[in-house]
């Protein structure tokens, strides 16, 4: 059975999409079969995986509205295949913004993605879901089918406050919709060790959350920010960069932690 993880944080611009596509590429490089699901109407994870969101024949929108299966809607990127770290992509574009409204009237609307995933579960070792920065019906669909949540966060002053909101949200979803749901771990991203405040927040995090904080730290690295404009995750775009190496290390840590996740 595939491990299904949501990459979530209500804040925008904290590194969710960067984490999703680079963890997908890192796991693929380590021989894992990965499906990346883009649940954000901005479609950044789709574009950042080398798939043009404007020319998607079928997307996660069609899957949520049950007009296509994941097997029909998933796609691959030639660039990723060439780079040797290919994963399947269930893409998104602006159309997905309408799904929220269109799903309001539907039965078991939070469980649409879960139902669809059950059909392809055996094709994968990992399913990674890039969530939008809100607690919408889209995010709920992700949280409903996930084994756990990976939370990328910047070590800034308000980060801990935002984390409390997220922890409460996860508790609510766990109580009402998905008893399996838990935080897999907190990933420190865009880290700059020269900034004292970041060091301090990082220490607070580990003091408070213990081994829920991943050992791997993702540094601030310009190659990770440049990669999306080439339609590649940093791991594929510049494998020698510090950022890419950190994400491959993170993929390795994820594999090592897997037996302990139960
Ligand atoms: P989110 O999906 O949470 O909105 P993104 O992954 O899109 O966040 O990241 C926000 C911005 O920060 C993007 O421009 C991205 O390229 C950049 N970025 C993310 N992680 C890093 C990093 N480790 N180093 C440098 N830039 C980064
Ligand atoms: Mg994003």
Coordinates of C-alpha atoms and ligand atoms in Angstrom, one line a residue:
X1 CA 0.0 0.0 0.0
X2 CA 1.2 3.5 -0.9
X3 CA 2.1 5.9 1.9
X4 CA 0.0 9.0 1.3
X5 CA 1.3 12.3 2.5
X6 CA -0.1 15.8 2.3
X7 CA 2.4 18.6 2.2
X8 CA 0.5 21.3 4.0
X9 CA 0.7 24.6 5.8
X10 CA -2.0 27.3 5.8
X11 CA 0.6 29.9 5.0
X12 CA 1.5 30.7 1.4
X13 CA 5.0 30.9 0.2
X14 CA 6.5 28.7 2.9
X15 CA 7.9 26.0 0.5
X16 CA 5.0 23.5 0.2
X17 CA 5.3 23.1 -3.6
X18 CA 9.1 23.1 -3.6
X19 CA 9.0 20.4 -0.9
X20 CA 6.4 18.3 -2.8
X21 CA 8.2 18.3 -6.2
X22 CA 11.7 17.8 -4.8
X23 CA 10.7 15.1 -2.4
X24 CA 8.9 13.4 -5.3
X25 CA 12.0 13.6 -7.4
X26 CA 14.3 12.5 -4.5
X27 CA 12.1 9.5 -3.8
X28 CA 12.0 8.6 -7.5
X29 CA 15.8 8.8 -7.7
X30 CA 15.9 6.4 -4.8
X31 CA 13.8 3.9 -6.8
X32 CA 10.4 4.6 -5.3
X33 CA 7.2 4.7 -7.4
X34 CA 5.7 8.1 -6.8
X35 CA 2.5 9.9 -7.7
X36 CA 2.4 13.7 -7.2
X37 CA -1.0 15.2 -6.9
X38 CA -1.4 19.0 -7.4
X39 CA -4.3 20.2 -5.3
X40 CA -3.6 23.9 -5.8
X41 CA -5.4 25.8 -8.6
X42 CA -2.2 27.8 -9.2
X43 CA -0.8 24.6 -10.7
X44 CA 2.8 25.4 -9.6
X45 CA 3.6 21.8 -8.8
X46 CA 2.3 20.8 -12.2
X47 CA 4.5 23.4 -14.0
X48 CA 7.4 22.7 -11.7
X49 CA 7.2 19.0 -12.7
X50 CA 7.5 19.9 -16.4
X51 CA 3.8 19.6 -17.4
X52 CA 2.1 22.6 -19.0
X53 CA -1.0 23.3 -16.9
X54 CA -2.7 25.0 -19.8
X55 CA -2.6 22.0 -22.0
X56 CA -3.8 19.4 -19.5
X57 CA -6.4 17.2 -21.2
X58 CA -7.5 15.8 -17.8
X59 CA -6.6 17.1 -14.3
X60 CA -7.4 16.5 -10.7
X61 CA -10.5 18.6 -11.3
X62 CA -12.0 15.8 -13.5
X63 CA -11.0 13.3 -10.8
X64 CA -12.8 15.2 -8.0
X65 CA -15.9 15.6 -10.1
X66 CA -15.7 11.9 -11.1
X67 CA -15.6 12.5 -14.8
X68 CA -12.2 10.7 -15.0
X69 CA -10.2 8.2 -13.0
X70 CA -6.6 8.9 -11.8
X71 CA -5.4 6.2 -14.2
X72 CA -6.9 8.3 -17.1
X73 CA -5.8 11.7 -15.8
X74 CA -2.2 11.0 -14.6
X75 CA 0.6 12.0 -16.9
X76 CA 4.4 12.0 -17.0
X77 CA 7.0 14.6 -18.0
X78 CA 9.7 13.8 -20.6
X79 CA 12.1 16.1 -18.8
X80 CA 11.8 14.1 -15.6
X81 CA 12.2 10.8 -17.4
X82 CA 15.4 12.2 -19.1
X83 CA 16.7 13.4 -15.7
X84 CA 16.2 9.9 -14.2
X85 CA 13.8 10.9 -11.5
X86 CA 10.4 10.5 -13.0
X87 CA 7.1 10.4 -11.1
X88 CA 3.5 10.4 -12.2
X89 CA 1.7 13.7 -12.1
X90 CA -2.0 14.4 -11.5
X91 CA -2.0 18.0 -12.5
X92 CA -4.0 21.0 -11.7
X93 CA -4.9 24.4 -13.3
X94 CA -7.3 27.3 -12.7
X95 CA -10.3 25.0 -13.5
X96 CA -9.7 23.5 -10.0
X97 CA -10.8 26.7 -8.3
X98 CA -14.3 26.0 -9.5
X99 CA -14.4 22.6 -8.0
X100 CA -14.9 24.0 -4.6
X101 CA -18.2 25.5 -5.6
X102 CA -19.3 22.6 -7.8
X103 CA -18.7 20.1 -5.0
X104 CA -20.8 21.9 -2.4
X105 CA -23.9 19.9 -3.3
X106 CA -22.3 16.6 -3.8
X107 CA -22.4 13.6 -1.5
X108 CA -19.3 12.6 0.4
X109 CA -17.5 15.5 -1.2
X110 CA -14.5 15.3 1.2
X111 CA -13.8 11.7 0.2
X112 CA -13.7 12.0 -3.6
X113 CA -9.9 11.9 -3.8
X114 CA -9.7 9.0 -1.3
X115 CA -12.1 7.0 -3.4
X116 CA -10.2 7.7 -6.6
X117 CA -6.8 6.9 -5.0
X118 CA -8.0 3.5 -3.8
X119 CA -8.0 2.4 -7.4
X120 CA -4.3 3.1 -8.1
X121 CA -2.9 2.7 -4.6
X122 CA -1.1 -0.5 -5.6
X123 CA 0.8 1.3 -8.4
X124 CA 2.8 3.4 -5.9
X125 CA 5.1 3.5 -2.9
X126 CA 4.3 7.1 -2.2
X127 CA 1.6 9.6 -3.0
X128 CA 2.5 13.2 -2.3
X129 CA -0.2 15.8 -2.3
X130 CA 0.6 19.5 -2.7
X131 CA -2.1 21.4 -0.8
X132 CA -3.2 25.0 -1.4
X133 CA -2.6 27.5 1.4
X134 CA -6.1 27.3 3.0
X135 CA -8.4 24.9 4.7
X136 CA -10.7 24.5 1.7
X137 CA -12.7 21.5 0.4
X138 CA -9.6 20.8 -1.7
X139 CA -7.3 20.6 1.3
X140 CA -9.9 18.5 3.1
X141 CA -9.9 16.0 0.3
X142 CA -6.2 15.7 0.7
X143 CA -6.3 15.4 4.4
X144 CA -9.1 12.9 4.2
X145 CA -7.0 10.3 2.3
X146 CA -3.6 11.0 3.8
X147 CA -1.7 8.8 6.3
X148 CA -0.1 12.0 7.5
X149 CA 1.0 15.5 6.9
X150 CA 4.5 16.8 6.2
X151 CA 4.7 20.5 7.3
X152 CA 7.4 22.6 5.6
X153 CA 8.1 25.7 7.7
X154 CA 10.5 28.7 7.8
X155 CA 12.1 29.3 11.1
X156 CA 10.6 32.7 11.6
X157 CA 8.9 34.5 14.5
X158 CA 5.3 33.7 13.6
X159 CA 6.0 30.2 12.4
X160 CA 5.1 28.6 15.8
X161 CA 1.9 30.5 16.0
X162 CA 0.8 29.3 12.5
X163 CA 1.7 25.8 13.6
X164 CA -0.8 25.8 16.4
X165 CA -3.6 26.5 13.9
X166 CA -2.4 23.7 11.7
X167 CA -2.2 21.2 14.6
X168 CA -5.7 22.1 15.6
X169 CA -7.0 21.7 12.1
X170 CA -5.3 18.3 11.9
X171 CA -6.9 17.3 15.2
X172 CA -10.4 18.3 13.9
X173 CA -10.0 16.3 10.7
X174 CA -8.7 13.4 12.6
X175 CA -11.7 13.5 14.9
X176 CA -14.3 13.9 12.2
X177 CA -13.0 12.5 8.9
X178 CA -9.8 10.5 9.1
X179 CA -8.7 8.8 12.3
X180 CA -5.3 7.8 10.7
X181 CA -4.2 11.4 10.2
X182 CA -1.2 12.7 12.1
X183 CA 1.8 14.9 11.6
X184 CA 4.6 12.9 10.0
X185 CA 7.1 15.7 10.6
X186 CA 8.1 19.3 10.5
X187 CA 10.6 20.2 7.8
X188 CA 12.7 23.3 8.3
X189 CA 13.1 25.0 4.9
X190 CA 14.8 28.1 3.4
X191 CA 17.1 27.8 6.4
X192 CA 19.9 30.3 6.8
X193 CA 22.1 29.3 9.8
X194 CA 23.7 32.8 9.8
X195 CA 20.5 34.3 11.0
X196 CA 20.3 34.1 14.8
X197 CA 16.5 34.2 15.0
X198 CA 16.3 31.2 12.7
X199 CA 18.7 29.3 14.9
X200 CA 16.6 30.2 17.9
X201 CA 13.2 29.2 16.3
X202 CA 14.8 26.0 15.1
X203 CA 15.9 25.2 18.7
X204 CA 12.4 26.0 20.0
X205 CA 10.9 23.7 17.4
X206 CA 13.1 20.7 18.4
X207 CA 12.6 21.4 22.1
X208 CA 8.8 21.4 21.6
X209 CA 8.2 18.8 18.9
X210 CA 11.2 16.4 19.5
X211 CA 11.6 13.8 16.8
X212 CA 8.6 15.2 14.9
X213 CA 11.2 17.6 13.5
X214 CA 13.0 16.0 10.6
X215 CA 16.8 15.9 11.0
X216 CA 17.3 17.1 7.5
X217 CA 17.3 20.9 7.1
X218 CA 16.7 22.5 3.6
X219 CA 18.9 25.5 3.2
X220 CA 17.9 28.6 1.3
X221 CA 19.4 27.9 -2.1
X222 CA 18.8 29.9 -5.2
X223 CA 19.0 26.9 -7.5
X224 CA 15.8 25.6 -5.9
X225 CA 14.1 28.9 -6.7
X226 CA 15.4 28.9 -10.3
X227 CA 14.4 25.3 -11.1
X228 CA 10.6 25.8 -11.6
X229 CA 11.2 28.2 -14.5
X230 CA 12.9 25.3 -16.3
X231 CA 10.0 23.0 -15.5
X232 CA 12.1 20.8 -13.2
X233 CA 12.4 20.2 -9.5
X234 CA 15.8 21.4 -8.1
X235 CA 16.8 17.8 -7.6
X236 CA 16.7 17.3 -11.4
X237 CA 17.7 20.8 -12.4
X238 CA 21.0 21.0 -10.5
X239 CA 21.7 17.7 -8.6
X240 CA 25.0 19.1 -7.3
X241 CA 23.4 22.1 -5.6
X242 CA 23.1 22.3 -1.8
X243 CA 19.3 22.5 -2.1
X244 CA 19.1 19.4 -4.3
X245 CA 21.4 17.4 -2.1
X246 CA 19.3 18.4 1.0
X247 CA 16.1 17.1 -0.7
X248 CA 17.7 13.8 -1.7
X249 CA 18.9 13.4 1.9
X250 CA 15.3 14.2 3.1
X251 CA 14.0 11.5 0.8
X252 CA 16.4 9.1 2.4
X253 CA 15.4 10.2 5.9
X254 CA 11.7 9.6 4.9
X255 CA 12.6 6.0 3.8
X256 CA 14.5 5.4 7.0
X257 CA 11.6 6.7 9.1
X258 CA 9.0 4.6 7.3
X259 CA 9.2 1.4 9.4
X260 CA 8.6 3.6 12.5
X261 CA 5.5 5.1 11.1
X262 CA 3.5 1.9 11.3
Ligands
LIG1 P1 4.2 27.4 -1.3 O1 3.9 26.3 -2.2 O2 4.1 27.1 0.2 O3 3.4 28.7 -1.6 P2 6.8 27.6 -2.7 O4 7.3 26.2 -2.7 O5 6.1 28.0 -4.0 O6 5.8 27.8 -1.5 O7 7.9 28.6 -2.4 C1 7.8 30.0 -2.3 C2 8.9 30.7 -3.0 O8 10.1 30.4 -2.3 C3 9.1 30.2 -4.4 O9 9.5 31.2 -5.3 C4 10.3 29.1 -4.3 O10 11.0 29.0 -5.5 C5 11.1 29.7 -3.2 N1 11.8 28.7 -2.4 C6 11.2 27.6 -1.8 N2 12.1 26.9 -1.1 C7 13.3 27.6 -1.3 C8 14.7 27.4 -0.8 N3 15.0 26.3 0.0 N4 15.6 28.3 -1.2 C9 15.3 29.3 -1.9 N5 14.1 29.6 -2.4 C10 13.1 28.7 -2.1
LIG2 MG1 2.4 26.1 -3.6

